[in-house]
Every structure is written in structure tokens, then in C-alpha cells.
PDB file of C-alpha atoms in Angstrom:
ATOM      1  CA  MET A   1     -67.037  34.218-174.375  1.00 42.00           C
ATOM      2  CA  ASP A   2     -68.720  36.984-171.470  1.00 45.00           C
ATOM      3  CA  ASP A   3     -66.301  36.241-168.575  1.00 47.00           C
ATOM      4  CA  ALA A   4     -69.050  35.902-165.921  1.00 45.00           C
ATOM      5  CA  SER A   5     -70.074  32.334-167.669  1.00 45.00           C
ATOM      6  CA  VAL A   6     -66.390  31.364-166.638  1.00 45.00           C
ATOM      7  CA  PRO A   7     -66.437  30.015-163.141  1.00 46.00           C
ATOM      8  CA  HIS A   8     -63.431  31.591-161.294  1.00 46.00           C
ATOM      9  CA  PRO A   9     -60.559  29.419-160.415  1.00 45.00           C
ATOM     10  CA  GLY A  10     -61.154  27.068-157.519  1.00 45.00           C
ATOM     11  CA  THR A  11     -64.957  27.493-157.575  1.00 48.00           C
ATOM     12  CA  SER A  12     -67.608  24.838-158.997  1.00 47.00           C
ATOM     13  CA  PRO A  13     -70.799  26.088-160.717  1.00 49.00           C
ATOM     14  CA  ARG A  14     -73.894  25.201-158.589  1.00 48.00           C
ATOM     15  CA  PRO A  15     -75.915  22.576-159.092  1.00 47.00           C
ATOM     16  CA  GLY A  16     -78.422  22.941-162.176  1.00 47.00           C
ATOM     17  CA  SER A  17     -76.602  25.944-163.326  1.00 49.00           C
ATOM     18  CA  PRO A  18     -75.645  25.826-166.915  1.00 48.00           C
ATOM     19  CA  GLN A  19     -72.230  24.890-167.509  1.00 51.00           C
ATOM     20  CA  PRO A  20     -69.375  26.458-170.005  1.00 53.00           C
ATOM     21  CA  GLY A  21     -68.935  24.541-173.021  1.00 54.00           C
ATOM     22  CA  LEU A  22     -71.794  22.178-172.483  1.00 51.00           C
ATOM     23  CA  PRO A  23     -75.419  22.521-173.677  1.00 56.00           C
ATOM     24  CA  HIS A  24     -78.029  23.460-171.104  1.00 55.00           C
ATOM     25  CA  GLY A  25     -75.770  22.347-168.355  1.00 55.00           C
ATOM     26  CA  ALA A  26     -74.921  18.971-169.334  1.00 58.00           C
ATOM     27  CA  LEU A  27     -72.325  16.082-168.125  1.00 57.00           C
ATOM     28  CA  PRO A  28     -70.149  15.267-171.201  1.00 56.00           C
ATOM     29  CA  HIS A  29     -70.924  11.559-170.461  1.00 51.00           C
ATOM     30  CA  GLU A  30     -74.818  12.676-170.790  1.00 53.00           C
ATOM     31  CA  PHE A  31     -74.303  13.691-174.470  1.00 50.00           C
ATOM     32  CA  ASP A  32     -71.027  13.513-175.884  1.00 52.00           C
ATOM     33  CA  HIS A  33     -70.242   9.948-174.800  1.00 51.00           C
ATOM     34  CA  THR A  34     -71.503   6.761-172.840  1.00 52.00           C
ATOM     35  CA  HIS A  35     -69.427   4.076-171.114  1.00 49.00           C
ATOM     36  CA  ALA A  36     -70.237   0.414-170.867  1.00 53.00           C
ATOM     37  CA  ASP A  37     -70.931  -1.344-168.131  1.00 52.00           C
ATOM     38  CA  VAL A  38     -67.783  -3.581-167.326  1.00 50.00           C
ATOM     39  CA  SER A  39     -68.962  -4.273-163.616  1.00 50.00           C
ATOM     40  CA  GLY A  40     -70.905  -7.290-163.823  1.00 50.00           C
ATOM     41  CA  GLY A  41     -68.423  -9.964-165.071  1.00 57.00           C
ATOM     42  CA  TRP A  42     -70.608 -11.059-168.078  1.00 69.00           C
ATOM     43  CA  LEU A  43     -69.210  -9.917-170.948  1.00 72.00           C
ATOM     44  CA  ARG A  44     -65.459 -11.503-170.065  1.00 73.00           C
ATOM     45  CA  ALA A  45     -67.243 -14.993-169.432  1.00 77.00           C
ATOM     46  CA  ALA A  46     -69.812 -14.441-172.624  1.00 80.00           C
ATOM     47  CA  ALA A  47     -67.037 -13.791-174.937  1.00 80.00           C
ATOM     48  CA  PHE A  48     -64.813 -16.230-173.066  1.00 82.00           C
ATOM     49  CA  GLY A  49     -67.638 -19.176-173.124  1.00 87.00           C
ATOM     50  CA  ALA A  50     -68.308 -18.395-176.991  1.00 88.00           C
ATOM     51  CA  MET A  51     -64.955 -18.819-178.425  1.00 89.00           C
ATOM     52  CA  ASP A  52     -64.496 -21.798-175.944  1.00 91.00           C
ATOM     53  CA  GLY A  53     -67.260 -23.157-177.400  1.00 93.00           C
ATOM     54  CA  LEU A  54     -66.378 -22.885-180.839  1.00 93.00           C
ATOM     55  CA  VAL A  55     -63.125 -24.108-180.109  1.00 93.00           C
ATOM     56  CA  THR A  56     -63.853 -26.603-178.691  1.00 93.00           C
ATOM     57  CA  ASN A  57     -66.118 -28.100-180.041  1.00 94.00           C
ATOM     58  CA  THR A  58     -64.877 -27.587-183.531  1.00 94.00           C
ATOM     59  CA  SER A  59     -61.506 -29.105-182.780  1.00 93.00           C
ATOM     60  CA  LEU A  60     -63.790 -32.166-181.223  1.00 93.00           C
ATOM     61  CA  LEU A  61     -64.980 -32.721-184.524  1.00 93.00           C
ATOM     62  CA  ALA A  62     -61.953 -32.492-186.207  1.00 92.00           C
ATOM     63  CA  GLY A  63     -60.011 -34.893-183.873  1.00 92.00           C
ATOM     64  CA  VAL A  64     -62.835 -37.620-183.832  1.00 92.00           C
ATOM     65  CA  GLY A  65     -63.505 -36.877-187.389  1.00 90.00           C
ATOM     66  CA  GLY A  66     -59.536 -37.658-187.984  1.00 88.00           C
ATOM     67  CA  ALA A  67     -60.193 -40.947-186.210  1.00 87.00           C
ATOM     68  CA  GLY A  68     -62.223 -42.249-188.832  1.00 86.00           C
ATOM     69  CA  LEU A  69     -65.655 -42.004-187.045  1.00 88.00           C
ATOM     70  CA  GLY A  70     -68.863 -41.649-189.220  1.00 88.00           C
ATOM     71  CA  ALA A  71     -71.457 -38.488-189.005  1.00 89.00           C
ATOM     72  CA  HIS A  72     -73.652 -40.325-186.381  1.00 90.00           C
ATOM     73  CA  GLU A  73     -70.774 -40.668-183.870  1.00 91.00           C
ATOM     74  CA  ILE A  74     -69.279 -37.294-184.638  1.00 91.00           C
ATOM     75  CA  VAL A  75     -72.970 -35.593-183.733  1.00 92.00           C
ATOM     76  CA  MET A  76     -72.800 -37.851-180.806  1.00 93.00           C
ATOM     77  CA  SER A  77     -69.058 -36.374-179.675  1.00 93.00           C
ATOM     78  CA  GLY A  78     -70.264 -33.355-180.577  1.00 93.00           C
ATOM     79  CA  ILE A  79     -73.344 -32.905-178.346  1.00 95.00           C
ATOM     80  CA  ALA A  80     -71.624 -34.622-175.303  1.00 95.00           C
ATOM     81  CA  GLY A  81     -68.761 -32.021-175.495  1.00 94.00           C
ATOM     82  CA  LEU A  82     -71.246 -29.120-175.893  1.00 95.00           C
ATOM     83  CA  ALA A  83     -73.006 -30.252-172.724  1.00 95.00           C
ATOM     84  CA  ALA A  84     -70.090 -31.416-170.790  1.00 95.00           C
ATOM     85  CA  GLY A  85     -68.407 -28.099-171.470  1.00 94.00           C
ATOM     86  CA  ALA A  86     -71.481 -25.849-170.857  1.00 95.00           C
ATOM     87  CA  PHE A  87     -71.839 -27.263-167.710  1.00 96.00           C
ATOM     88  CA  SER A  88     -67.846 -26.979-166.536  1.00 94.00           C
ATOM     89  CA  MET A  89     -67.844 -23.633-168.180  1.00 92.00           C
ATOM     90  CA  ALA A  90     -70.593 -22.381-165.874  1.00 93.00           C
ATOM     91  CA  LEU A  91     -69.551 -24.075-162.930  1.00 95.00           C
ATOM     92  CA  GLY A  92     -65.901 -22.734-163.084  1.00 93.00           C
ATOM     93  CA  GLU A  93     -66.691 -19.309-164.045  1.00 91.00           C
ATOM     94  CA  PHE A  94     -68.812 -19.276-160.850  1.00 94.00           C
ATOM     95  CA  ALA A  95     -66.291 -20.570-158.771  1.00 95.00           C
ATOM     96  CA  SER A  96     -63.930 -18.598-159.766  1.00 92.00           C
ATOM     97  CA  VAL A  97     -65.814 -15.227-159.691  1.00 91.00           C
ATOM     98  CA  SER A  98     -67.511 -16.309-156.012  1.00 95.00           C
ATOM     99  CA  THR A  99     -63.717 -17.190-154.714  1.00 95.00           C
ATOM    100  CA  ALA A 100     -62.400 -13.309-155.954  1.00 91.00           C
ATOM    101  CA  ASN A 101     -65.694 -12.066-154.725  1.00 93.00           C
ATOM    102  CA  HIS A 102     -64.696 -14.007-151.000  1.00 95.00           C
ATOM    103  CA  GLN A 103     -61.145 -12.650-151.048  1.00 92.00           C
ATOM    104  CA  ILE A 104     -62.188  -8.895-151.537  1.00 92.00           C
ATOM    105  CA  ASP A 105     -64.835  -9.564-148.504  1.00 93.00           C
ATOM    106  CA  ALA A 106     -61.287 -10.657-146.638  1.00 93.00           C
ATOM    107  CA  GLU A 107     -59.680  -7.452-147.477  1.00 92.00           C
ATOM    108  CA  VAL A 108     -62.633  -5.179-146.990  1.00 92.00           C
ATOM    109  CA  LYS A 109     -62.610  -7.156-143.293  1.00 93.00           C
ATOM    110  CA  VAL A 110     -58.933  -6.617-143.382  1.00 92.00           C
ATOM    111  CA  GLU A 111     -58.997  -2.725-144.013  1.00 91.00           C
ATOM    112  CA  THR A 112     -62.102  -2.262-141.394  1.00 92.00           C
ATOM    113  CA  ARG A 113     -60.070  -3.696-138.781  1.00 93.00           C
ATOM    114  CA  ALA A 114     -56.968  -1.317-139.683  1.00 90.00           C
ATOM    115  CA  GLN A 115     -58.772   1.597-139.540  1.00 90.00           C
ATOM    116  CA  ALA A 116     -60.633   0.871-136.657  1.00 90.00           C
ATOM    117  CA  ARG A 117     -56.788   0.614-134.544  1.00 92.00           C
ATOM    118  CA  HIS A 118     -55.036   2.837-136.259  1.00 92.00           C
ATOM    119  CA  PRO A 119     -57.451   5.626-137.640  1.00 90.00           C
ATOM    120  CA  VAL A 120     -54.904   8.832-137.558  1.00 91.00           C
ATOM    121  CA  SER A 121     -52.398   6.340-139.721  1.00 91.00           C
ATOM    122  CA  GLU A 122     -54.759   5.371-141.965  1.00 90.00           C
ATOM    123  CA  GLN A 123     -56.002   9.253-142.848  1.00 91.00           C
ATOM    124  CA  THR A 124     -52.379   9.933-143.213  1.00 91.00           C
ATOM    125  CA  GLU A 125     -51.756   7.632-145.504  1.00 91.00           C
ATOM    126  CA  LEU A 126     -54.771   8.428-147.282  1.00 90.00           C
ATOM    127  CA  VAL A 127     -53.290  11.916-147.437  1.00 92.00           C
ATOM    128  CA  GLY A 128     -50.336  11.285-149.148  1.00 91.00           C
ATOM    129  CA  THR A 129     -52.373   8.821-152.025  1.00 90.00           C
ATOM    130  CA  PHE A 130     -53.954  12.319-152.450  1.00 91.00           C
ATOM    131  CA  VAL A 131     -50.688  14.134-153.029  1.00 92.00           C
ATOM    132  CA  GLU A 132     -49.551  11.730-155.303  1.00 90.00           C
ATOM    133  CA  MET A 133     -52.841  12.103-157.391  1.00 89.00           C
ATOM    134  CA  GLY A 134     -51.437  15.732-157.556  1.00 90.00           C
ATOM    135  CA  MET A 135     -53.372  17.553-154.565  1.00 91.00           C
ATOM    136  CA  SER A 136     -51.301  20.325-152.180  1.00 92.00           C
ATOM    137  CA  GLU A 137     -50.853  18.606-148.952  1.00 90.00           C
ATOM    138  CA  GLU A 138     -53.578  21.241-147.378  1.00 92.00           C
ATOM    139  CA  THR A 139     -56.352  20.525-149.601  1.00 93.00           C
ATOM    140  CA  ALA A 140     -55.357  16.384-149.063  1.00 91.00           C
ATOM    141  CA  ARG A 141     -55.831  16.771-145.478  1.00 92.00           C
ATOM    142  CA  VAL A 142     -59.683  18.367-146.075  1.00 93.00           C
ATOM    143  CA  ALA A 143     -60.495  15.898-148.363  1.00 91.00           C
ATOM    144  CA  ALA A 144     -59.179  12.684-146.069  1.00 91.00           C
ATOM    145  CA  ALA A 145     -61.062  13.972-143.530  1.00 92.00           C
ATOM    146  CA  GLU A 146     -63.909  14.400-145.003  1.00 92.00           C
ATOM    147  CA  VAL A 147     -63.419  11.113-146.147  1.00 91.00           C
ATOM    148  CA  HIS A 148     -62.636   9.295-142.900  1.00 92.00           C
ATOM    149  CA  ARG A 149     -65.883  10.765-141.773  1.00 92.00           C
ATOM    150  CA  ASP A 150     -67.752   8.200-143.593  1.00 91.00           C
ATOM    151  CA  PRO A 151     -65.954   4.822-142.362  1.00 90.00           C
ATOM    152  CA  LYS A 152     -67.889   2.641-144.992  1.00 91.00           C
ATOM    153  CA  GLN A 153     -66.373   5.415-148.138  1.00 90.00           C
ATOM    154  CA  ALA A 154     -63.429   5.336-146.407  1.00 90.00           C
ATOM    155  CA  VAL A 155     -62.782   2.002-146.253  1.00 91.00           C
ATOM    156  CA  THR A 156     -63.788   1.618-150.452  1.00 90.00           C
ATOM    157  CA  LEU A 157     -61.694   4.350-151.190  1.00 90.00           C
ATOM    158  CA  HIS A 158     -58.361   2.806-149.405  1.00 90.00           C
ATOM    159  CA  LEU A 159     -58.945  -0.209-151.113  1.00 89.00           C
ATOM    160  CA  THR A 160     -59.581   0.827-154.713  1.00 89.00           C
ATOM    161  CA  HIS A 161     -56.300   3.383-154.531  1.00 87.00           C
ATOM    162  CA  GLU A 162     -54.345   0.321-152.667  1.00 84.00           C
ATOM    163  CA  LEU A 163     -56.027  -2.651-154.524  1.00 84.00           C
ATOM    164  CA  GLY A 164     -57.465  -1.597-157.535  1.00 83.00           C
ATOM    165  CA  VAL A 165     -60.537  -3.288-156.393  1.00 83.00           C
ATOM    166  CA  ASP A 166     -63.851  -1.320-155.730  1.00 86.00           C
ATOM    167  CA  PRO A 167     -65.684  -4.190-153.004  1.00 88.00           C
ATOM    168  CA  THR A 168     -69.392  -2.073-154.198  1.00 86.00           C
ATOM    169  CA  GLU A 169     -69.111  -3.366-157.599  1.00 85.00           C
ATOM    170  CA  LYS A 170     -68.572  -6.914-156.935  1.00 88.00           C
ATOM    171  CA  PRO A 171     -69.361  -9.130-160.235  1.00 87.00           C
ATOM    172  CA  SER A 172     -71.773 -11.723-160.127  1.00 89.00           C
ATOM    173  CA  PRO A 173     -70.803 -15.274-159.684  1.00 92.00           C
ATOM    174  CA  LEU A 174     -74.726 -15.963-160.975  1.00 92.00           C
ATOM    175  CA  VAL A 175     -74.633 -13.596-164.185  1.00 90.00           C
ATOM    176  CA  ALA A 176     -71.251 -14.935-165.215  1.00 89.00           C
ATOM    177  CA  GLY A 177     -72.025 -18.945-165.061  1.00 92.00           C
ATOM    178  CA  ALA A 178     -74.989 -18.075-166.627  1.00 92.00           C
ATOM    179  CA  SER A 179     -73.149 -16.042-169.298  1.00 91.00           C
ATOM    180  CA  SER A 180     -70.647 -18.777-169.725  1.00 92.00           C
ATOM    181  CA  PHE A 181     -73.405 -21.379-169.677  1.00 94.00           C
ATOM    182  CA  VAL A 182     -74.945 -19.820-172.827  1.00 93.00           C
ATOM    183  CA  MET A 183     -72.644 -18.813-174.343  1.00 92.00           C
ATOM    184  CA  PHE A 184     -70.907 -21.991-174.754  1.00 94.00           C
ATOM    185  CA  ALA A 185     -73.962 -23.678-175.780  1.00 95.00           C
ATOM    186  CA  ILE A 186     -74.252 -21.557-178.627  1.00 94.00           C
ATOM    187  CA  GLY A 187     -70.507 -21.568-179.442  1.00 94.00           C
ATOM    188  CA  ALA A 188     -70.777 -25.449-179.427  1.00 95.00           C
ATOM    189  CA  ILE A 189     -73.590 -25.936-181.340  1.00 96.00           C
ATOM    190  CA  VAL A 190     -72.112 -23.892-184.305  1.00 95.00           C
ATOM    191  CA  PRO A 191     -69.820 -26.396-185.643  1.00 95.00           C
ATOM    192  CA  LEU A 192     -72.978 -29.306-185.897  1.00 95.00           C
ATOM    193  CA  ILE A 193     -74.946 -26.868-187.270  1.00 95.00           C
ATOM    194  CA  PRO A 194     -74.493 -28.960-191.117  1.00 94.00           C
ATOM    195  CA  TYR A 195     -74.951 -32.181-189.427  1.00 92.00           C
ATOM    196  CA  LEU A 196     -77.987 -31.269-187.719  1.00 91.00           C
ATOM    197  CA  LEU A 197     -78.755 -29.797-190.848  1.00 92.00           C
ATOM    198  CA  GLY A 198     -79.035 -33.909-192.807  1.00 89.00           C
ATOM    199  CA  PHE A 199     -75.155 -33.437-194.357  1.00 89.00           C
ATOM    200  CA  SER A 200     -72.226 -35.418-193.094  1.00 86.00           C
ATOM    201  CA  SER A 201     -69.533 -33.684-194.262  1.00 88.00           C
ATOM    202  CA  LEU A 202     -66.785 -32.971-191.657  1.00 90.00           C
ATOM    203  CA  VAL A 203     -65.241 -30.156-193.626  1.00 92.00           C
ATOM    204  CA  ALA A 204     -68.810 -28.338-194.164  1.00 93.00           C
ATOM    205  CA  GLY A 205     -68.557 -28.681-190.264  1.00 92.00           C
ATOM    206  CA  LEU A 206     -65.420 -27.397-189.950  1.00 93.00           C
ATOM    207  CA  ALA A 207     -66.106 -24.203-191.970  1.00 94.00           C
ATOM    208  CA  VAL A 208     -69.311 -23.633-190.401  1.00 94.00           C
ATOM    209  CA  GLY A 209     -67.138 -23.752-187.240  1.00 94.00           C
ATOM    210  CA  CYS A 210     -64.254 -21.124-188.494  1.00 93.00           C
ATOM    211  CA  VAL A 211     -66.774 -18.893-190.004  1.00 94.00           C
ATOM    212  CA  GLY A 212     -68.441 -18.916-186.181  1.00 93.00           C
ATOM    213  CA  LEU A 213     -64.658 -17.938-184.970  1.00 92.00           C
ATOM    214  CA  MET A 214     -64.412 -15.450-186.853  1.00 94.00           C
ATOM    215  CA  VAL A 215     -67.854 -13.772-186.234  1.00 93.00           C
ATOM    216  CA  VAL A 216     -67.166 -14.141-182.351  1.00 89.00           C
ATOM    217  CA  GLY A 217     -63.718 -12.321-182.765  1.00 89.00           C
ATOM    218  CA  ALA A 218     -64.939  -9.511-184.734  1.00 91.00           C
ATOM    219  CA  VAL A 219     -67.924  -8.778-182.143  1.00 87.00           C
ATOM    220  CA  THR A 220     -65.660  -8.870-179.568  1.00 84.00           C
ATOM    221  CA  ALA A 221     -62.923  -6.806-181.040  1.00 86.00           C
ATOM    222  CA  HIS A 222     -66.339  -4.203-181.889  1.00 85.00           C
ATOM    223  CA  LEU A 223     -67.381  -4.198-177.770  1.00 78.00           C
ATOM    224  CA  THR A 224     -63.975  -3.456-176.965  1.00 79.00           C
ATOM    225  CA  SER A 225     -63.633  -1.033-179.658  1.00 82.00           C
ATOM    226  CA  ARG A 226     -60.432  -2.707-181.529  1.00 88.00           C
ATOM    227  CA  PRO A 227     -60.502  -3.362-185.582  1.00 92.00           C
ATOM    228  CA  LEU A 228     -63.022  -5.969-187.134  1.00 91.00           C
ATOM    229  CA  VAL A 229     -60.736  -7.925-189.443  1.00 93.00           C
ATOM    230  CA  ARG A 230     -57.898  -7.825-187.001  1.00 93.00           C
ATOM    231  CA  GLY A 231     -60.157  -9.072-184.364  1.00 90.00           C
ATOM    232  CA  ALA A 232     -61.621 -12.044-186.358  1.00 92.00           C
ATOM    233  CA  LEU A 233     -58.497 -13.439-187.965  1.00 94.00           C
ATOM    234  CA  ARG A 234     -56.899 -13.215-185.012  1.00 92.00           C
ATOM    235  CA  GLN A 235     -59.626 -15.337-183.493  1.00 90.00           C
ATOM    236  CA  LEU A 236     -59.394 -17.482-186.871  1.00 92.00           C
ATOM    237  CA  MET A 237     -55.814 -18.162-186.441  1.00 93.00           C
ATOM    238  CA  PHE A 238     -55.929 -19.488-182.531  1.00 91.00           C
ATOM    239  CA  GLY A 239     -58.572 -21.640-183.563  1.00 91.00           C
ATOM    240  CA  LEU A 240     -57.391 -23.443-186.458  1.00 93.00           C
ATOM    241  CA  VAL A 241     -54.132 -24.268-184.454  1.00 94.00           C
ATOM    242  CA  ALA A 242     -56.310 -25.764-182.032  1.00 92.00           C
ATOM    243  CA  VAL A 243     -58.539 -27.477-184.703  1.00 92.00           C
ATOM    244  CA  GLY A 244     -55.208 -28.871-186.565  1.00 92.00           C
ATOM    245  CA  ALA A 245     -53.418 -30.428-184.167  1.00 93.00           C
ATOM    246  CA  THR A 246     -56.382 -32.110-182.900  1.00 92.00           C
ATOM    247  CA  TYR A 247     -57.643 -33.161-185.891  1.00 90.00           C
ATOM    248  CA  LEU A 248     -53.663 -34.761-186.449  1.00 92.00           C
ATOM    249  CA  VAL A 249     -54.012 -36.509-182.988  1.00 91.00           C
ATOM    250  CA  GLY A 250     -57.350 -37.706-184.030  1.00 89.00           C
ATOM    251  CA  LEU A 251     -55.516 -38.882-187.074  1.00 86.00           C
ATOM    252  CA  ALA A 252     -52.653 -40.675-185.539  1.00 89.00           C
ATOM    253  CA  VAL A 253     -55.027 -42.323-182.692  1.00 84.00           C
ATOM    254  CA  GLY A 254     -57.308 -43.718-185.685  1.00 71.00           C
ATOM    255  CA  VAL A 255     -54.237 -45.382-187.309  1.00 57.00           C
ATOM    256  CA  GLY A 256     -52.920 -46.744-184.351  1.00 52.00           C
ATOM    257  CA  VAL A 257     -56.232 -48.212-183.750  1.00 51.00           C
ATOM    258  CA  THR A 258     -57.145 -49.127-186.796  1.00 48.00           C
ATOM    259  CA  GLY A 259     -53.688 -50.966-187.761  1.00 48.00           C
TER     260      GLY A 259
END
């Protein structure tokens, strides 16, 4: 490689100039890899909602079926469980994310007040943070001074390093709540599919619910770059524990009532 194409240590390529080892001056994330959006809050809420819907309603069907109820009662219980669970999940996610965001906003106020009262100490603290990251003290002092020229940026950087939270990338409560509602409803309706198609077999409903658990486990594993089979079997195992336990409870209650 021509030495002229290699930047001198301590210098950075000019904007728009070709960079060594990268095609046409592109950055690695533009051609080699991409990152998923992990800041919106939708993926966790959607995955949790789908899994919870499947486990809840499959277990509910197992419980009422174990108690000896008929197909009509099972379907009514499943639909009621779907509605109640979807609204509960949505409101819970909305409240949870909103509370977390309010807490972050409170910490922003605390940090802003601290920087207004003790600007030198706060800047010195950032110097120490940069030194711990591997900068020389001289470079750290220059960098900290640059950062503190913008008060908002200084607050963001302090909170990111001190709390591990970026106050400019808060998840949306509405997105989390809506994702949770929709995915819970989808997951909850899966074990009801055989009944809605005219079948009245509890075994068929539970089997379809278990297949749904495996599918959701595999999809979640794919989105998080984990082995698909392991993710599917892991979710199925957790679901079977809940379904089996609920069936036994329903069976015991049914025997007790009829007895």
C-alpha cells in the first residue's frame, strides 16, 4: 500500500476523502454491518407481549379445560383472557416506560443543576472519565473543555457515563404500549384457532399454542442473533411448565367442585 494513502498518526482523514481499507471512503456501518434500533422500546414490549399472550391463554385454556368446562366456555374464557391481558399489558408497559422516562428527566435536572453550581468540578469529573477510557490527561482536559462548551451535550455525556442512560434516546411509552397490546392479542388468539375453526379439542388448542411458543422463541432468537432451535425449545419449556401447572390446578378445582 502506498504510504501516502495512510494517515499520519494523530491525524484524521478529511471529510469526503477516501479512507484506507474502506470502499470509496464509506464507513464500516454503511457497507459491512448494520445495527438494529434498540432505543425505541418496541422490541422488548412486542416480544414480551407475544410470549405472555401465548403462555397466558394457552395456560388459561389448559386450566379451564382441566376443570372440565366445555368448548363454548373455553372459548369465552380465552376471549376474555385476550381482552383483559392485552389491555393490562398495554397499560402496564405505558406506565412502566413513562415512569422510567420521568426518572431520567429528573436526573437531567439534577445534573443540570450540578453543572450550574459546580462547573469546574463537573468538568474535572469528565476529565477523569476520559482518562479512565484511555485518553492522556492532556487530551482529556481538551476534550472535556470542548464538551462543556455546550451545556446540553455536557449533561447528556455525564449521564451516559454515570448512569448508562442517554436522555436523548428515551423509548416511547405509546410505542411500547401499542406493541405490547397488539402482540399480546396475537399471541393470545393462537391457542384459540382450533376452536374458532370449529374444532372442540383441548389437545389441539394446546398443541397449536405450543407451536406458537416455539415460533415466537425462534423469532426472538433470530432478532437477537441467538441459535433458533435453542430459543424455540427454551420458550416451549417455559410455556409447558406454566401450562402443566395450570392444568393441574384446573383439574384439582374441577374435581373439588364436582365432588
